[in-house]
XYZ file of C-alpha atoms in Angstrom:
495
model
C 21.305 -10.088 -4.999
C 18.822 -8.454 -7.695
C 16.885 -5.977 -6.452
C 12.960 -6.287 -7.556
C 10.693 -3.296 -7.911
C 8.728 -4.666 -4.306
C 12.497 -4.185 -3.037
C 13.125 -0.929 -4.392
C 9.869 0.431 -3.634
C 10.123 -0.333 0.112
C 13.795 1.349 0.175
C 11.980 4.318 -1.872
C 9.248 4.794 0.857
C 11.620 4.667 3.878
C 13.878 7.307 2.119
C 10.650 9.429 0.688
C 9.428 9.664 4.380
C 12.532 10.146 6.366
C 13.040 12.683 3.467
C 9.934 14.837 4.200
C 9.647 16.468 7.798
C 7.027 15.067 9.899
C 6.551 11.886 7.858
C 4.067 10.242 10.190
C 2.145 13.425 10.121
C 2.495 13.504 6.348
C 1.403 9.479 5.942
C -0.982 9.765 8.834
C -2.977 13.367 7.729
C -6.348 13.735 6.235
C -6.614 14.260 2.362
C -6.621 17.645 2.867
C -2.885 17.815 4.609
C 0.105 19.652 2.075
C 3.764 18.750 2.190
C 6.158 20.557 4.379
C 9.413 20.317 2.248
C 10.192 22.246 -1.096
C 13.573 20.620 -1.556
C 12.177 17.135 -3.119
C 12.279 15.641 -5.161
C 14.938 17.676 -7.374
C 17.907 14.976 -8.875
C 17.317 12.350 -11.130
C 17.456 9.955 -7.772
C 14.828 12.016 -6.246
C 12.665 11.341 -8.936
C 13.100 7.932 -8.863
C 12.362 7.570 -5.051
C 9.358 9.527 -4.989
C 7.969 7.119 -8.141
C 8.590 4.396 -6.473
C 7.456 5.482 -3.602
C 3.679 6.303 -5.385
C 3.608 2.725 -5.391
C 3.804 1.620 -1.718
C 0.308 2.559 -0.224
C -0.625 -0.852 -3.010
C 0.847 -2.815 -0.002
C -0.966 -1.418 3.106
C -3.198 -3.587 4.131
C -5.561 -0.176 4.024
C -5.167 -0.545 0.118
C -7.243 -3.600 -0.154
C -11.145 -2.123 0.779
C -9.977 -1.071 4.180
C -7.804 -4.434 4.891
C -10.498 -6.727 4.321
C -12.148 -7.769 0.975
C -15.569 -6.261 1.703
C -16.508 -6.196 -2.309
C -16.238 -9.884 -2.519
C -18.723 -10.207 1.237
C -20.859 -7.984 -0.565
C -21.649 -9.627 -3.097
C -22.725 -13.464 -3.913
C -19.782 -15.133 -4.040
C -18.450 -14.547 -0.765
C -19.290 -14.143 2.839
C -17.378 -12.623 5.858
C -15.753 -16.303 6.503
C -13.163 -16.942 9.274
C -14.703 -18.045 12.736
C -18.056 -16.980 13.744
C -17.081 -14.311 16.086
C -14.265 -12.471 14.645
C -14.845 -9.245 13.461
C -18.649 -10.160 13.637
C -20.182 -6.248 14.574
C -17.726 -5.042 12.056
C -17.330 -7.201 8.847
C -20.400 -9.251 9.502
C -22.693 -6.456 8.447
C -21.778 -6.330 4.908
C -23.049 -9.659 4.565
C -26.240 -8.378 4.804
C -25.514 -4.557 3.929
C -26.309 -3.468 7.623
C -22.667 -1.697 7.837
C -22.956 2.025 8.627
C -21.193 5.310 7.680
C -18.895 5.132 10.920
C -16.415 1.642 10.138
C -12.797 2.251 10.565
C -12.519 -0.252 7.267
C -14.068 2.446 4.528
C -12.179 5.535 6.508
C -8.545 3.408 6.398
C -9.341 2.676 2.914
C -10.410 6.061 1.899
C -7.852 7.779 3.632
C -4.931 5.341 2.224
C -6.613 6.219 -1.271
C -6.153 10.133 -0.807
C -2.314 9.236 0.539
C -1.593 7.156 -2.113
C -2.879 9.999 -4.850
C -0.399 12.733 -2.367
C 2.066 10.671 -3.356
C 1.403 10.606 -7.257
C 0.989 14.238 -7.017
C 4.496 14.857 -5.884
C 5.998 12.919 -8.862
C 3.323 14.621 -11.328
C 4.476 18.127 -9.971
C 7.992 18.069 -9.064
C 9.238 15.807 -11.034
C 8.511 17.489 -14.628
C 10.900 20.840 -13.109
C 13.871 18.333 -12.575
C 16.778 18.347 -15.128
C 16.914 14.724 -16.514
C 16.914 12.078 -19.096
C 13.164 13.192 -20.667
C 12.791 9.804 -21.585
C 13.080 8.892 -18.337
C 11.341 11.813 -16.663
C 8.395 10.902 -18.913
C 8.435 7.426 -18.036
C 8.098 8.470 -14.478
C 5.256 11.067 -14.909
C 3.754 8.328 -16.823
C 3.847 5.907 -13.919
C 2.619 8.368 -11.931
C -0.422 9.661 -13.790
C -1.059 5.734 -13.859
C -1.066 5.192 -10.608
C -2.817 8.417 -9.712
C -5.780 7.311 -12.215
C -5.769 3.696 -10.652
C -6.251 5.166 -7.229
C -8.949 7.777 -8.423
C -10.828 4.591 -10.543
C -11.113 3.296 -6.513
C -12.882 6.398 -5.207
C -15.352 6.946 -7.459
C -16.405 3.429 -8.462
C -16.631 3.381 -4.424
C -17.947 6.437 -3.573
C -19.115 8.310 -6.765
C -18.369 12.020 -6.590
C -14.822 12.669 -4.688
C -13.064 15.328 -3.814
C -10.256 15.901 -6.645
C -6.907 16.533 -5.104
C -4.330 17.359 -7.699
C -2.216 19.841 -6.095
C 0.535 19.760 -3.122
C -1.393 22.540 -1.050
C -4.704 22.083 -1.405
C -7.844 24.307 0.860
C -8.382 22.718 3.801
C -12.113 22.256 3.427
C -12.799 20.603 -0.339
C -15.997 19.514 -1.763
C -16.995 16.843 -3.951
C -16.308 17.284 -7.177
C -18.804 15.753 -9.405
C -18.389 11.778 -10.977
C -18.016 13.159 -14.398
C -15.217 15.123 -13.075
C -13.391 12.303 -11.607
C -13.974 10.227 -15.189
C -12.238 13.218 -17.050
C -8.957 13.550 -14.417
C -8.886 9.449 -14.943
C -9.158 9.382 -18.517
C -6.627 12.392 -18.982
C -3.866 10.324 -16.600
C -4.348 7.251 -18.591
C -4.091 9.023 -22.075
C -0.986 10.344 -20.373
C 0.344 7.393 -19.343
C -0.170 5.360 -22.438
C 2.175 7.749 -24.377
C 4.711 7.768 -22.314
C 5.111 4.159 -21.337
C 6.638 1.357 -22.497
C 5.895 -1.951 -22.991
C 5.774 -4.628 -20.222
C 8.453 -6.363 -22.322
C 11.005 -3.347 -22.324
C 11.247 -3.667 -18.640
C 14.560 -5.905 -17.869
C 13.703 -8.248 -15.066
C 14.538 -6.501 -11.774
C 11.602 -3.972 -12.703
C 8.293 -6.093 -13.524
C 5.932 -4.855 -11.429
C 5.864 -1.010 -12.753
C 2.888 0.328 -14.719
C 3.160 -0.336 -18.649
C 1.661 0.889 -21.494
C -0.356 -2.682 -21.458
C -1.710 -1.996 -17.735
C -2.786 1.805 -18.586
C -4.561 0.337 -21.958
C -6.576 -2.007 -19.770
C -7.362 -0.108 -17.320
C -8.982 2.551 -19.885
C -10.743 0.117 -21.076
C -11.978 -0.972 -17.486
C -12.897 3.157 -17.191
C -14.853 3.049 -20.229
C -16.715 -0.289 -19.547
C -17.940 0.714 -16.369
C -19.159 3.984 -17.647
C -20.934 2.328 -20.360
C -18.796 3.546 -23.314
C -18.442 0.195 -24.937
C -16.672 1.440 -28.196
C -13.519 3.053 -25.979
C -13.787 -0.149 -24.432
C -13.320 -2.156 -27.460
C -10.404 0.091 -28.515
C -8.487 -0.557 -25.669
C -9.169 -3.702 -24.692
C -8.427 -4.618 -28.660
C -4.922 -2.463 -27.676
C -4.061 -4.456 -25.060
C -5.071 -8.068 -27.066
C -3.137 -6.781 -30.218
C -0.082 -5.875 -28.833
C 1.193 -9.676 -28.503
C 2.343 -9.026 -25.094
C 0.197 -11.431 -23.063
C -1.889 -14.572 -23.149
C -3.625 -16.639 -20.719
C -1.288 -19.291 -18.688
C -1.966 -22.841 -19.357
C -2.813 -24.039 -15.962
C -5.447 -21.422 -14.237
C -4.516 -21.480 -11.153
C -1.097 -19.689 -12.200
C -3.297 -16.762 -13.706
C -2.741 -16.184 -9.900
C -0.649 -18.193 -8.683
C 3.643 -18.006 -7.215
C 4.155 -19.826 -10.782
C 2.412 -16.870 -12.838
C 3.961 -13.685 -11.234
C 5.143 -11.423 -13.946
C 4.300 -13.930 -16.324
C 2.036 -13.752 -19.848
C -1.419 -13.186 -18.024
C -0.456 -10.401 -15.331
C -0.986 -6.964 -16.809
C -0.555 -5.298 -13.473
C -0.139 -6.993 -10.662
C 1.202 -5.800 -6.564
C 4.401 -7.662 -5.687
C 5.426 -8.969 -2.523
C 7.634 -10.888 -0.406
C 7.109 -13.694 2.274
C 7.387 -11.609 5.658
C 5.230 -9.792 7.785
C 6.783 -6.371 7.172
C 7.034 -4.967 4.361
C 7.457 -5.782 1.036
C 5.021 -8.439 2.536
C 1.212 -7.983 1.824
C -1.414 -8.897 4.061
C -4.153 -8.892 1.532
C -3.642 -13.110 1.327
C -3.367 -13.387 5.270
C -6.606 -12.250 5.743
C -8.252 -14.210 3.490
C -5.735 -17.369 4.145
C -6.213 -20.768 5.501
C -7.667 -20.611 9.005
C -6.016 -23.326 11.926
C -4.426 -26.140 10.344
C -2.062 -24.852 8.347
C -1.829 -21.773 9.658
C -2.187 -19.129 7.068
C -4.681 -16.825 7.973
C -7.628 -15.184 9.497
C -10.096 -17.023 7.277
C -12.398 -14.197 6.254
C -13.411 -14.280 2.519
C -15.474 -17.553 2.532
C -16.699 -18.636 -0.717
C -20.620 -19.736 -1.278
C -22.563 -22.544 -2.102
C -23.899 -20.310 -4.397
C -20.498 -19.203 -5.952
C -19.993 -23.366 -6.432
C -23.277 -23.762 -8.101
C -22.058 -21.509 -10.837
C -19.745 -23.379 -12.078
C -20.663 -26.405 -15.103
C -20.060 -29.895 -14.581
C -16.163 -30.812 -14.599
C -15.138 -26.683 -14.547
C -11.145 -27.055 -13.240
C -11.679 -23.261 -12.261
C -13.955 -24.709 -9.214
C -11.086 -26.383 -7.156
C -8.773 -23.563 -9.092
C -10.795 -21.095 -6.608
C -12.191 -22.630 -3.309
C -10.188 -24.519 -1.017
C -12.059 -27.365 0.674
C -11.290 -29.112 4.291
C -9.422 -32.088 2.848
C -7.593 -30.673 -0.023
C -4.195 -31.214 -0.392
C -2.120 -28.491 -1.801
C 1.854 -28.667 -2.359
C 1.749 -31.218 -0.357
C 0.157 -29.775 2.327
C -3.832 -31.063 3.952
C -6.004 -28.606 4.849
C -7.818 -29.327 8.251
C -9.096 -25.886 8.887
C -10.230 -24.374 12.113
C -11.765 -26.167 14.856
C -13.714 -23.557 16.448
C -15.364 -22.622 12.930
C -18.654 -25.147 12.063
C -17.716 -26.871 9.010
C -21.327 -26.067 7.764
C -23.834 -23.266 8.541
C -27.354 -23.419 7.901
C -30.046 -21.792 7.961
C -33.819 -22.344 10.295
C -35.229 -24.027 7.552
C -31.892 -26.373 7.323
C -30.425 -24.961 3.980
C -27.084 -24.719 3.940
C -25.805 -20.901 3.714
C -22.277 -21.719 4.794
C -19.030 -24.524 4.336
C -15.829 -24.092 5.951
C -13.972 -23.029 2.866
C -11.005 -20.917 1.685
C -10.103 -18.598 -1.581
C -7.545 -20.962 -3.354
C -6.407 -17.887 -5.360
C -4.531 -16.009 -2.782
C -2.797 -19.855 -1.711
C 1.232 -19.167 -1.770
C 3.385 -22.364 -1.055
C 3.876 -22.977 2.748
C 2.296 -23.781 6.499
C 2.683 -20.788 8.094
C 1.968 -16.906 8.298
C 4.732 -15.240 6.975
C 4.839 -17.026 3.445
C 1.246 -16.364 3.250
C 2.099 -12.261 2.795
C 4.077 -13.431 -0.503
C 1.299 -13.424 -2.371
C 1.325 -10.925 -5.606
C -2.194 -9.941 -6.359
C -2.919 -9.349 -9.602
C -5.181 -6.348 -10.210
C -5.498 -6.516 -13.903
C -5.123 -9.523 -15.645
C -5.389 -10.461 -19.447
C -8.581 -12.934 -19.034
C -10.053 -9.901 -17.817
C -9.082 -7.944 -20.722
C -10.405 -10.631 -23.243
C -13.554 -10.663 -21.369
C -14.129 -6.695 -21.288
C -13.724 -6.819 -25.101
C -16.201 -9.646 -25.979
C -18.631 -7.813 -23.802
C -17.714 -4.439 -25.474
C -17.640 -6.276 -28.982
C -21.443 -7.823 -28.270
C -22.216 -4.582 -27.242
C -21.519 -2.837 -30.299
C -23.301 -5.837 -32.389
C -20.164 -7.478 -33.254
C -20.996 -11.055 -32.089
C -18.970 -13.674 -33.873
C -16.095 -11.000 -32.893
C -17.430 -11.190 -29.083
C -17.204 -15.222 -29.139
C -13.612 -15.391 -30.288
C -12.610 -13.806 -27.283
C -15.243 -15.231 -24.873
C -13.992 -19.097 -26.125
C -10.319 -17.831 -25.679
C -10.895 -18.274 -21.942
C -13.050 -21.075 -21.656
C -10.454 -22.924 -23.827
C -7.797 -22.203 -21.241
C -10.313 -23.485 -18.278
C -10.797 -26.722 -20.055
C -6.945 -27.076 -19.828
C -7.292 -29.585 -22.574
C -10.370 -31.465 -21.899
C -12.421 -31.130 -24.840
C -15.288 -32.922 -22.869
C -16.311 -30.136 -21.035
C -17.067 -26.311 -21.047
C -18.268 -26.645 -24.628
C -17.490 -23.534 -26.896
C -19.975 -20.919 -26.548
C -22.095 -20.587 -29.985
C -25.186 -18.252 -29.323
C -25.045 -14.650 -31.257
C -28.216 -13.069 -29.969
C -27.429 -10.260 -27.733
C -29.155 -10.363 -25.237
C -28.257 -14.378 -24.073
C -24.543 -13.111 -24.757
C -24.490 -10.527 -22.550
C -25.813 -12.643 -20.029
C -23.308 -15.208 -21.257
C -20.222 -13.292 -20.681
C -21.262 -11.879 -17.503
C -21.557 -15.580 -15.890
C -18.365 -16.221 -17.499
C -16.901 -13.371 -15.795
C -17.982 -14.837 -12.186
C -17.055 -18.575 -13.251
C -13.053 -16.487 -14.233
C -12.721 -13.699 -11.775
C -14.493 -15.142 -9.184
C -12.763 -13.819 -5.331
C -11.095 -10.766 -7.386
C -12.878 -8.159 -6.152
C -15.163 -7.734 -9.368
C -17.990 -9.721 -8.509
C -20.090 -6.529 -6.678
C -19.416 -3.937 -9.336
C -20.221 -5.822 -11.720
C -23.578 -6.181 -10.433
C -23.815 -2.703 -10.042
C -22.562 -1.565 -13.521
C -24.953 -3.608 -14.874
C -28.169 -2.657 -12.875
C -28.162 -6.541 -11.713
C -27.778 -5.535 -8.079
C -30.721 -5.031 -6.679
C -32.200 -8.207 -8.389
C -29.832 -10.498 -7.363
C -28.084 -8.519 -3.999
C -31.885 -7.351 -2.839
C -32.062 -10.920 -1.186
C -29.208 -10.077 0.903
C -30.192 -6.925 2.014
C -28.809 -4.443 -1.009
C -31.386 -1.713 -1.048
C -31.398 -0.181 -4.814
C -30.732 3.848 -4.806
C -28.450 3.288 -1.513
C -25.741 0.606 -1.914
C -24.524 0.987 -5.042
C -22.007 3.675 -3.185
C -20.540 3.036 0.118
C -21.087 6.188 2.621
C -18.473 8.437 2.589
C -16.540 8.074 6.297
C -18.435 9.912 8.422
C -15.066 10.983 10.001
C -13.993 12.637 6.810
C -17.171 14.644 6.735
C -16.987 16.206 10.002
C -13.080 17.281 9.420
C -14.361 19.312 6.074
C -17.028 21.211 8.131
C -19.461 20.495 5.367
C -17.730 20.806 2.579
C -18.468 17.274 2.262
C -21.796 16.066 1.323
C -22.833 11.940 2.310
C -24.435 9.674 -0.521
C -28.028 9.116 -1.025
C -29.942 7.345 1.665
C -27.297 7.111 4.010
């Protein structure tokens, strides 16, 4: 049977940690542990475990905000979902931004953050000293630097400032380094990476999944957006569009969908397999179908105000909520019984319907095919819709519109009837535009909440919630990791 790269990575990480003495030490230490062992990686197959392994911490459930999708609860699309009382004094408060700097979520995910970046260290470090292929050696230092940038672009957009770990031994006690900092290291590993890796298309089929030349483009282009640097945005988003690699799939739900993996609209994406170990990923469990079928734990729940978004006839609607009713592959959703099927408020307004995120649906009625899911972090609507808002940006906007119409013609999925091309070319309605257009595409991605924030939009549209502006735009750093660097560590404002 052909091996895929979710395959070979899981092998990788057994052998990588069985490799290294004291592996659950290694996996289980704070960021400011070191590596015991001097004698890996140092073949040509060491080099390729230790790569692949850089990849596995993408399918802890730790990788995903802590195991559950607090961006998307933060912000307006989304709140925490599944029944009433489950996970209610933990989750529940960053529905309405009461969470504190003491929940296990933001420790598991910082802490899986700083292992995954150990890991990319190894390959960055060891891996250049071993005698190989140097096409090959780069290509793996390339992954690596990608990876080690993706990881890093977590951190700060997160928590600002971090603490820069880019050796094996690091002090014990490090500080934060500043947010500029953090930019530079990320910008350096993608300028890296995007010399030394191929195209998605050079990868024969048993590898899709790895980082490409594509994926480290876009993701630069991500870095510069959210920094506010539209022209490096426009150059690599234009990269990316200009390389004839991708396009948008014709139906939308594919864009993330068991029918799209790999395919013309995932730039980077996290594969996975239909089991509850790994390769499986319990990013789509949590968020699945709660009671009948049994898919999930339900948390994730999309808005009335999310729905009200969308214009008249939109396909991307039922393309991202799941209603009680649907049927999908043949299956009905019936939901969960103990969960009210609406929610309102004192006054009688409804704040709540028993509804699912249709974009982490995999075929099948019960748990373990839910964990097949591959989500995609990067995807190439994404990249069309960084570069018309870079493009508008930088006063180009009959350039911005091309780009802007390239995915609205795709969510029409032939209906000329509807969703109407956009036409406008004054700047400001554009950039206001785009950015709806961004929550009608990406909604229940994960971009919803920094976008907000990138924008200054937050506290205008999150203050109802409970966002409080000068506080929230970073999450407190784990109060646990403060106390274990004796004050080398320094908490965000207002928290």
């Amino acid at each position: 049977m052909k091996k895929t790269i979710k395959n070979l990575i899981f092998i990788s990480i057994t052998l990588f940690s069985v490799t290294f003495t004291g592996c659950e030490k290694f996996l289980d230490s704070n960021p400011q542990g070191y590596l015991n062992q001097e004698n890996f990686p140092v073949s040509a197959q060491d080099a390729l475990l230790a790569v692949n392994a850089a990849y596995a911490p993408m399918r802890f459930a730790s990788y995903h905000s802590g195991t559950f999708p607090i961006l998307d609860i933060m912000s307006d699309d989304a709140r925490k979902g599944s029944n009433p009382n489950d996970a209610a004094s933990t989750i529940g408060p960053y529905d309405n931004f009461t969470f504190t700097t003491t929940g296990a979520e933001l420790a598991s995910w910082w802490t899986t953050l700083y292992q995954a970046i150990k890991m990319a260290n190894v390959v960055i470090i060891k891996v250049a000293d071993i005698d190989m292929d140097a096409d090959l050696k780069n290509r793996y230092l390339g992954e690596a630097h990608f990876l080690r940038a993706l990881y890093y672009f977590d951190l700060v957009r997160a928590w600002g400032g971090v603490p820069l770990v880019t050796e094996l031994n690091p002090p014990l006690q490090l500080g934060r380094s500043t947010r500029e900092e953090v930019y530079d290291l990320i910008e350096s590993d993608l300028l890296f990476a995007i010399e030394h890796l191929p195209e998605k298309t050079a990868y024969p089929s048993d590898q899709l999944g790895r980082a490409s030349r594509g994926a480290a483009n876009a993701l630069m282009a991500k870095v510069a957006l959210f920094q506010q640097d539209y022209i490096n945005t426009e150059k690599y988003a234009l990269e990316v569009i200009n390389s004839n690699v991708y396009g948008l799939e014709s139906v939308f739900v594919d864009a993330n969908g068991v029918a799209g993996e790999h395919g013309i609209e995932s730039v980077f994406e996290i594969g996975a397999a239909g089991q509850e170990a790994p390769p499986g990923n319990q990013y789509a469990n949590v968020q699945g179908v709660r009671g009948t079928p049994n898919r999930g734990w339900g948390f994730n729940r999309p808005t009335p105000n999310l729905r009200g978004v969308f214009e008249e006839g939109d396909p991307r609607m039922k393309g991202t909520i799941i209603d009680l009713g649907d049927v999908i592959d043949g299956i009905t959703i019936i939901g969960d019984g103990p969960t009210p099927d609406v929610t309102t408020d004192e006054d009688g307004n409804i704040i709540e319907v028993e509804a699912y995120n249709r974009k982490v649906w995999t075929p099948g009625n019960d748990v373990p095919s839910q964990f097949g899911h591959n989500r995609r972090l990067i995807r190439y609507a994404d990249v069309l819709l960084m570069a018309a808002e870079a493009l508008n940006e930088n006063n180009k906007p009959g350039e911005a519109l091309v780009y802007l119409n390239e995915v609205r013609l795709r969510a029409r999925q032939g209906d000329d009837a509807i969703l109407p091309d956009v036409t406008t070319t004054d700047k400001d309605e554009l950039r206001s535009v785009i950015l709806l257009e961004r929550r009608r595409e990406l909604a229940m991605e994960g971009h919803r909440f920094w976008d907000l924030v990138r924008t200054g939009r937050a506290a205008q549209v999150l203050g109802p919630l409970g966002f409080v502006a000068g506080k929230h735009e970073l999450l407190p750093i784990p109060q646990n990791e403060i106390d274990l660097s004796q004050g080398a560590l320094t908490q965000n404002p207002n928290w």
